[in-house]
């Protein structure tokens, strides 16, 4: 599963870790995050993330 | 200066800082000073929107006292945690300990870390409303414009937007409104503010402008937290933000360089001549003599940035570093770049500058230009030609 980086602040979403602050379980792919999920560091939406190569 | 009324029983109660010359530590020059704007809304409930930088707490409280007893403040809206706006909060809370603080979730975290005060926080999100009596406040979250906690407050009945740092300018003045101050000066400072603070968030600026348009809320006045209040023509600054965030440009070039013994300086002047001969408004900046924030501001209009340095220790002069570092963080939108410089026995400056320009998101407009030792007449002519070729790239669009 790919990691995704926030274009605004550099936070990296790692699917292996999930996002406990938003109740996202480890193992959740970025694509499956809810549409209203936001970057836990700076608060911008999913559309501001880029896939890490 | 007395409190200044914006609308019926809505007052500016902020402070004018005529002496502020550097903001954000040493990184942002504010050569026209600044203001910290806080606003008092007197209704059935009394609300204070934002505060001021701590040294000006007394000045703000004096103004508030000319309108009401500060202990009567019911609600304090903190649109942004940064100390120049929230810094006087502890002083206000001493006088109005029962006041409720309305802010975004991230602002609450930030305020707790800044002040350790366990105050009565009311976390709000976009669309939430706070009825004050005759007037109702509504809130619009604005993450990363310019911190994660940033928020706009809107007074519905007055069509008054209080967007905190957005649409602001560092400009000290005895006057508060756009119809009282030279418009060119306000726009210069608004541009300087955008370029040096908001440039990297241009994509988010465009989205926020679309969101405001989609909400369909009328805006009769924009009261930012720094500088002049847009009362005569709030559309002017909204349109300017749209232009800046979109990367619109004029046929203009910014040439930034430094030099050891004059060779790169001679190249820079010839390049400017070449650009100008094709009708490009080329502006030359010797970086060690100039204000970096001013150069960055020029990029809001210029399509092309040309950077020159001689090679020393196989790279560019360290005098260029603060400018190039700043550029990499600010990421100007939709700009072309090119590099040049003289060298003696080894090269490196041009290649390293090009890498920095690309890291800042610029598109290289052509091959770099390097000249050994001192440019002769023919080489100066090739600098002019190089400038002309770059000018044609600008016109290609």
Coordinates of C-alpha atoms in Angstrom, one line a residue:
Chain A
X1 CA 0.0 0.0 0.0
X2 CA 1.3 3.4 -1.0
X3 CA 2.2 6.2 1.4
X4 CA 0.7 9.7 0.6
X5 CA 2.3 13.0 1.4
X6 CA 0.5 16.3 2.3
X7 CA 1.5 18.9 -0.3
X8 CA 1.0 21.7 2.2
X9 CA 2.8 20.6 5.3
X10 CA 4.7 17.4 4.5
X11 CA 2.7 15.0 6.7
X12 CA 2.9 11.4 5.4
X13 CA -0.1 9.1 5.6
X14 CA 1.2 5.6 6.1
X15 CA -1.6 3.0 5.6
X16 CA 0.3 0.6 7.9
X17 CA -0.1 3.0 10.8
X18 CA -3.5 4.6 9.9
X19 CA -4.5 7.8 11.7
X20 CA -5.6 7.2 15.3
X21 CA -6.5 10.9 15.8
X22 CA -9.4 10.3 13.3
X23 CA -10.2 6.8 14.2
X24 CA -8.6 5.3 11.1
X25 CA -7.4 1.8 11.8
X26 CA -4.0 0.5 10.7
X27 CA -4.2 -1.2 7.3
X28 CA -6.6 1.4 5.8
X29 CA -5.4 2.4 2.3
X30 CA -5.4 6.1 1.5
X31 CA -8.1 5.5 -1.1
X32 CA -10.4 4.2 1.6
X33 CA -10.1 7.2 3.9
X34 CA -13.5 9.0 4.1
X35 CA -13.9 12.0 1.8
X36 CA -14.0 14.4 4.8
X37 CA -10.7 13.0 6.3
X38 CA -8.2 15.9 6.7
X39 CA -4.5 16.0 7.2
X40 CA -4.0 15.6 11.0
X41 CA -1.2 18.1 11.0
X42 CA -2.5 21.0 9.0
X43 CA -6.1 20.2 8.2
X44 CA -6.2 20.3 4.4
X45 CA -8.3 17.7 2.5
X46 CA -7.4 14.5 0.7
X47 CA -7.1 16.4 -2.7
X48 CA -4.0 18.1 -1.3
X49 CA -2.1 14.8 -1.0
X50 CA 0.3 13.3 -3.5
X51 CA 1.3 9.6 -3.8
X52 CA 4.9 9.0 -2.7
X53 CA 6.9 7.2 -5.4
Chain B
X1 CA -6.8 57.6 18.6
X2 CA -10.4 56.8 19.5
X3 CA -12.2 53.5 18.5
X4 CA -13.3 53.7 14.9
X5 CA -16.7 52.6 13.9
X6 CA -16.9 50.2 10.9
X7 CA -20.6 49.6 11.1
X8 CA -23.3 50.5 13.6
X9 CA -21.8 49.5 17.0
X10 CA -18.9 47.5 15.4
X11 CA -15.6 49.2 16.3
X12 CA -11.9 48.9 15.5
X13 CA -10.2 48.7 18.8
X14 CA -6.8 47.5 17.7
X15 CA -3.4 49.2 17.7
X16 CA -1.0 50.9 15.3
X17 CA 2.6 49.8 15.4
X18 CA 4.5 52.6 13.6
X19 CA 7.9 51.1 14.6
X20 CA 7.7 47.4 13.6
X21 CA 10.4 46.8 11.0
X22 CA 10.9 43.1 11.1
X23 CA 8.2 40.4 11.5
X24 CA 8.6 36.7 12.0
X25 CA 11.9 37.3 13.7
X26 CA 14.3 38.8 11.1
X27 CA 12.7 37.2 8.1
X28 CA 10.1 39.6 7.0
X29 CA 10.8 43.3 6.6
X30 CA 7.9 45.6 7.3
X31 CA 9.2 48.9 6.2
X32 CA 5.9 50.7 6.7
X33 CA 5.1 49.3 10.2
X34 CA 1.9 47.5 10.8
X35 CA -1.4 47.5 12.7
X36 CA -3.0 44.8 14.9
X37 CA -6.7 45.0 14.2
X38 CA -9.2 43.8 16.8
X39 CA -12.9 44.5 16.5
X40 CA -15.5 45.0 19.2
X41 CA -19.2 44.2 18.4
X42 CA -21.6 45.6 20.8
X43 CA -25.0 43.8 20.8
X44 CA -27.1 42.0 23.4
X45 CA -24.0 40.0 23.8
X46 CA -20.6 41.8 23.4
X47 CA -18.0 40.1 21.3
X48 CA -14.3 40.9 20.7
X49 CA -12.9 39.5 17.4
X50 CA -9.1 38.9 17.8
X51 CA -6.7 40.8 20.0
X52 CA -3.3 42.5 19.5
X53 CA 0.5 41.8 20.0
X54 CA 1.2 41.8 23.8
X55 CA 3.1 45.1 24.0
X56 CA -0.1 46.8 22.7
X57 CA -2.6 45.2 25.1
X58 CA -2.9 48.4 27.1
X59 CA -3.6 50.4 24.0
X60 CA -6.3 48.0 22.9
X61 CA -7.9 47.9 26.4
X62 CA -8.0 51.7 26.5
X63 CA -9.9 51.8 23.2
X64 CA -12.3 49.1 24.4
X65 CA -12.9 51.1 27.6
X66 CA -14.0 54.1 25.6
X67 CA -16.9 51.9 24.3
X68 CA -17.8 49.5 27.1
X69 CA -16.4 48.2 30.4
X70 CA -14.2 45.2 29.3
X71 CA -15.7 43.0 32.0
X72 CA -18.9 43.0 29.9
X73 CA -17.2 41.1 27.1
X74 CA -19.2 37.8 26.7
X75 CA -17.4 36.2 23.7
X76 CA -13.9 36.4 22.3
X77 CA -13.3 35.1 18.8
X78 CA -9.8 34.0 18.1
X79 CA -9.4 33.6 14.4
X80 CA -5.7 32.7 14.6
X81 CA -3.4 31.7 17.4
X82 CA -0.3 33.7 16.2
X83 CA 0.9 35.9 19.0
X84 CA 0.4 39.2 17.1
X85 CA -3.4 38.5 17.3
X86 CA -3.9 36.3 20.4
X87 CA -1.1 37.8 22.5
X88 CA -3.3 40.2 24.5
X89 CA -5.9 37.4 25.3
X90 CA -4.6 36.8 28.9
X91 CA -5.0 40.5 29.7
X92 CA -8.5 40.5 28.4
X93 CA -9.3 37.3 30.3
X94 CA -8.1 39.0 33.5
X95 CA -10.8 41.7 33.0
X96 CA -13.5 39.4 31.6
X97 CA -12.8 36.0 33.2
X98 CA -16.2 34.7 32.3
X99 CA -15.8 35.3 28.6
X100 CA -16.2 32.3 26.3
X101 CA -13.5 31.8 23.6
X102 CA -14.7 30.7 20.2
X103 CA -12.0 29.2 17.9
X104 CA -11.2 26.3 15.7
X105 CA -10.1 23.0 17.2
X106 CA -6.5 23.6 16.3
X107 CA -6.6 27.1 17.7
X108 CA -7.7 25.7 21.0
X109 CA -4.7 23.3 21.1
X110 CA -2.4 26.2 20.1
X111 CA -3.9 28.6 22.7
X112 CA -3.5 26.1 25.5
X113 CA 0.2 25.7 24.6
X114 CA 0.7 29.5 24.3
X115 CA -1.0 30.6 27.5
X116 CA -1.7 27.6 29.7
X117 CA -5.0 29.2 30.6
X118 CA -7.9 26.8 31.2
X119 CA -10.5 29.1 29.8
X120 CA -14.0 28.3 28.6
X121 CA -13.4 27.3 25.0
X122 CA -16.2 26.8 22.5
X123 CA -14.8 25.0 19.4
X124 CA -16.5 26.0 16.2
X125 CA -16.3 24.7 12.6
X126 CA -17.4 26.0 9.2
X127 CA -21.1 26.9 9.2
X128 CA -21.5 27.2 13.0
X129 CA -23.2 30.4 14.1
X130 CA -23.1 32.6 17.2
X131 CA -26.2 34.8 17.7
X132 CA -25.3 38.0 19.5
X133 CA -28.7 39.6 19.4
X134 CA -29.4 41.8 16.4
X135 CA -26.4 40.3 14.7
X136 CA -25.1 36.8 14.1
X137 CA -21.6 35.7 13.6
X138 CA -20.8 32.7 11.4
X139 CA -17.5 31.0 11.0
X140 CA -15.5 29.7 8.0
X141 CA -12.5 27.6 8.7
X142 CA -9.5 28.4 6.6
X143 CA -6.8 25.9 7.3
X144 CA -3.3 26.9 6.1
X145 CA -4.4 30.5 5.3
X146 CA -2.0 30.7 6.8
X147 CA -1.8 28.4 9.8
X148 CA -3.8 25.2 10.4
X149 CA -5.9 27.0 13.0
X150 CA -6.8 30.0 10.8
X151 CA -10.5 30.9 10.5
X152 CA -12.7 33.7 9.1
X153 CA -15.5 35.3 11.0
X154 CA -18.5 36.8 9.1
X155 CA -21.1 39.1 10.4
X156 CA -24.2 38.2 8.3
X157 CA -26.4 41.2 8.8
X158 CA -23.6 43.6 7.9
X159 CA -22.0 41.5 5.2
X160 CA -18.7 42.1 7.0
X161 CA -15.9 39.6 6.6
X162 CA -13.2 39.4 9.3
X163 CA -10.6 37.1 7.6
X164 CA -7.8 37.7 10.0
X165 CA -4.4 37.6 8.1
X166 CA -6.0 37.0 4.7
X167 CA -6.3 40.2 2.6
X168 CA -4.1 42.1 5.2
X169 CA -1.1 44.4 4.8
X170 CA 1.7 45.5 7.0
X171 CA 0.9 49.2 6.8
X172 CA 0.8 51.6 9.8
X173 CA -1.5 54.5 9.2
X174 CA -3.5 57.1 11.1
X175 CA -6.5 56.0 9.0
X176 CA -8.4 52.8 8.9
X177 CA -10.1 52.6 5.5
X178 CA -9.1 52.1 1.9
X179 CA -10.8 55.3 0.8
X180 CA -8.6 57.3 3.2
X181 CA -5.2 56.0 2.1
X182 CA -3.3 56.0 -1.2
X183 CA -4.5 53.0 -3.1
X184 CA -1.1 52.2 -4.7
X185 CA 0.6 52.0 -1.3
X186 CA -2.1 49.7 0.1
X187 CA -1.8 47.4 -2.9
X188 CA 2.0 47.4 -2.7
X189 CA 1.8 46.2 0.9
X190 CA -1.0 43.7 0.1
X191 CA 1.2 42.2 -2.6
X192 CA 4.2 42.1 -0.3
X193 CA 2.1 40.3 2.3
X194 CA 0.8 37.8 -0.2
X195 CA 4.2 37.0 -1.8
X196 CA 6.0 36.6 1.5
X197 CA 3.3 34.8 3.5
X198 CA 0.6 33.2 1.3
X199 CA 2.5 32.3 -1.9
X200 CA 3.0 28.6 -1.0
X201 CA -0.7 28.3 -0.2
X202 CA -1.9 29.7 -3.5
X203 CA -3.8 26.5 -4.4
X204 CA -5.7 26.8 -1.1
X205 CA -6.3 30.5 -1.7
X206 CA -8.1 29.7 -5.0
X207 CA -10.2 27.0 -3.4
X208 CA -11.2 29.3 -0.5
X209 CA -12.2 32.1 -3.0
X210 CA -14.3 29.5 -4.9
X211 CA -15.8 28.4 -1.6
X212 CA -16.7 32.0 -0.6
X213 CA -18.2 32.5 -4.1
X214 CA -20.2 29.2 -3.8
X215 CA -21.5 30.2 -0.3
X216 CA -23.0 33.2 -2.1
X217 CA -22.5 35.5 0.9
X218 CA -22.5 39.2 0.1
X219 CA -19.3 41.0 1.2
X220 CA -19.7 44.7 1.7
X221 CA -16.5 45.1 3.8
X222 CA -13.4 43.1 4.6
X223 CA -11.7 43.9 7.9
X224 CA -8.4 42.0 8.1
X225 CA -6.2 41.8 11.1
X226 CA -3.4 43.9 9.7
X227 CA -3.5 47.2 7.9
X228 CA -6.3 48.9 6.0
X229 CA -10.0 47.9 6.0
X230 CA -11.5 47.3 2.6
X231 CA -14.7 49.3 2.7
X232 CA -14.8 51.2 -0.6
X233 CA -13.8 48.3 -2.8
X234 CA -13.4 44.9 -1.2
X235 CA -13.6 43.3 -4.6
X236 CA -10.2 44.9 -5.5
X237 CA -8.3 42.7 -3.0
X238 CA -10.4 39.6 -3.8
X239 CA -9.6 40.0 -7.5
X240 CA -5.9 40.6 -6.7
X241 CA -5.7 37.4 -4.6
X242 CA -7.3 35.5 -7.5
X243 CA -4.7 36.9 -9.9
X244 CA -1.7 36.2 -7.6
X245 CA -2.9 32.7 -6.7
X246 CA -3.5 31.9 -10.3
X247 CA 0.1 32.9 -11.3
X248 CA -1.0 35.6 -13.8
X249 CA 1.9 37.6 -15.1
X250 CA 3.1 40.6 -17.0
X251 CA 6.0 40.7 -19.5
X252 CA 8.5 41.4 -16.7
X253 CA 11.7 39.8 -15.6
X254 CA 13.6 39.9 -12.3
X255 CA 17.3 39.5 -12.5
X256 CA 19.0 38.7 -9.2
X257 CA 22.7 38.3 -8.9
X258 CA 25.8 38.8 -6.8
X259 CA 29.4 39.2 -7.9
X260 CA 33.0 38.9 -6.7
X261 CA 35.1 41.1 -9.0
X262 CA 32.4 42.4 -11.4
X263 CA 32.3 39.7 -14.2
X264 CA 28.9 38.4 -13.2
X265 CA 27.7 42.0 -12.7
X266 CA 28.7 42.8 -16.2
X267 CA 26.9 39.7 -17.5
X268 CA 23.8 40.7 -15.5
X269 CA 23.6 44.2 -17.0
X270 CA 24.0 42.9 -20.5
X271 CA 21.3 40.3 -19.9
X272 CA 19.0 43.1 -18.7
X273 CA 19.8 45.0 -21.9
X274 CA 18.9 42.0 -24.0
X275 CA 15.6 41.5 -22.2
X276 CA 14.7 45.2 -22.4
X277 CA 15.5 45.3 -26.1
X278 CA 12.6 42.9 -26.6
X279 CA 10.3 45.0 -24.6
X280 CA 10.5 43.1 -21.3
X281 CA 10.4 45.2 -18.1
X282 CA 13.7 43.8 -16.7
X283 CA 14.6 44.7 -13.1
X284 CA 18.1 44.2 -11.7
X285 CA 18.8 43.3 -8.0
X286 CA 22.2 42.9 -6.5
X287 CA 21.1 40.6 -3.7
X288 CA 23.5 41.7 -1.0
X289 CA 22.3 45.2 -1.3
X290 CA 18.6 44.5 -1.5
X291 CA 15.6 43.5 0.6
X292 CA 14.8 39.9 -0.2
X293 CA 11.1 40.3 0.6
X294 CA 11.0 43.1 -1.9
X295 CA 12.5 40.9 -4.6
X296 CA 10.0 38.1 -3.9
X297 CA 7.2 40.6 -4.2
X298 CA 8.4 41.5 -7.7
X299 CA 7.8 37.9 -8.7
X300 CA 4.1 38.3 -8.2
X301 CA 4.0 40.0 -11.6
X302 CA 7.2 38.8 -13.3
X303 CA 7.1 35.8 -15.6
X304 CA 10.8 35.2 -15.4
X305 CA 13.4 35.0 -12.7
X306 CA 17.1 35.0 -13.8
X307 CA 19.7 34.3 -11.1
X308 CA 23.4 34.8 -11.5
X309 CA 26.5 34.0 -9.4
X310 CA 30.1 33.4 -10.0
X311 CA 31.4 30.0 -9.0
X312 CA 33.3 29.8 -5.7
X313 CA 34.1 26.6 -4.0
X314 CA 32.3 24.8 -6.9
X315 CA 29.0 26.5 -6.2
X316 CA 27.2 29.8 -5.9
X317 CA 28.1 32.7 -3.6
X318 CA 26.6 32.3 -0.1
X319 CA 25.1 35.8 -0.5
X320 CA 22.5 34.1 -2.8
X321 CA 21.5 31.5 -0.2
X322 CA 18.9 33.4 1.8
X323 CA 17.1 34.4 -1.3
X324 CA 17.2 30.9 -2.9
X325 CA 16.1 29.3 0.4
X326 CA 13.2 31.7 0.7
X327 CA 12.2 31.1 -2.9
X328 CA 12.2 27.3 -2.4
X329 CA 9.8 27.6 0.5
X330 CA 7.5 30.2 -1.1
X331 CA 7.1 28.3 -4.4
X332 CA 6.0 31.1 -6.8
X333 CA 3.2 29.9 -9.1
X334 CA 3.7 29.5 -12.9
X335 CA 7.2 31.1 -13.2
X336 CA 10.1 30.6 -15.6
X337 CA 13.7 30.5 -14.4
X338 CA 17.2 30.7 -15.8
X339 CA 20.8 30.9 -14.3
X340 CA 24.1 32.5 -15.4
X341 CA 27.5 33.3 -14.0
X342 CA 31.2 33.6 -14.5
X343 CA 33.8 31.1 -13.4
X344 CA 37.5 30.6 -13.2
X345 CA 38.9 27.1 -13.3
X346 CA 35.8 25.1 -12.3
X347 CA 32.0 25.5 -12.6
X348 CA 29.1 24.7 -10.4
X349 CA 27.2 27.9 -9.6
X350 CA 24.8 27.7 -12.6
X351 CA 24.0 24.0 -12.1
X352 CA 23.3 24.5 -8.4
X353 CA 21.2 27.5 -8.9
X354 CA 19.2 25.7 -11.6
X355 CA 18.6 22.9 -9.1
X356 CA 17.3 25.4 -6.5
X357 CA 15.0 27.1 -9.1
X358 CA 13.5 23.7 -10.0
X359 CA 13.1 22.8 -6.3
X360 CA 11.1 26.0 -6.0
X361 CA 8.8 24.9 -8.7
X362 CA 10.1 27.1 -11.5
X363 CA 10.4 25.8 -15.1
X364 CA 13.8 26.3 -16.6
X365 CA 13.4 28.5 -19.7
X366 CA 16.7 27.6 -21.3
X367 CA 20.3 26.5 -20.8
X368 CA 22.3 28.3 -18.3
X369 CA 25.0 30.8 -19.5
X370 CA 28.6 30.5 -18.2
X371 CA 31.5 32.6 -19.1
X372 CA 35.1 32.1 -18.1
X373 CA 36.9 34.8 -16.2
X374 CA 36.0 38.2 -17.6
X375 CA 33.5 38.6 -20.4
X376 CA 34.9 40.3 -23.5
X377 CA 32.8 42.4 -26.0
X378 CA 31.7 39.3 -27.9
X379 CA 30.7 37.5 -24.8
X380 CA 28.8 40.5 -23.5
X381 CA 26.9 40.4 -26.8
X382 CA 26.1 36.7 -26.2
X383 CA 24.7 37.7 -22.8
X384 CA 22.4 40.2 -24.6
X385 CA 21.4 37.5 -27.1
X386 CA 20.7 35.1 -24.2
X387 CA 18.5 37.8 -22.6
X388 CA 16.7 38.3 -25.9
X389 CA 16.1 34.6 -26.2
X390 CA 14.6 34.5 -22.7
X391 CA 12.4 37.5 -23.6
X392 CA 11.0 35.5 -26.5
X393 CA 10.3 32.6 -24.1
X394 CA 8.2 34.9 -22.0
X395 CA 6.2 35.9 -25.0
X396 CA 5.6 32.3 -26.1
X397 CA 3.4 31.9 -23.0

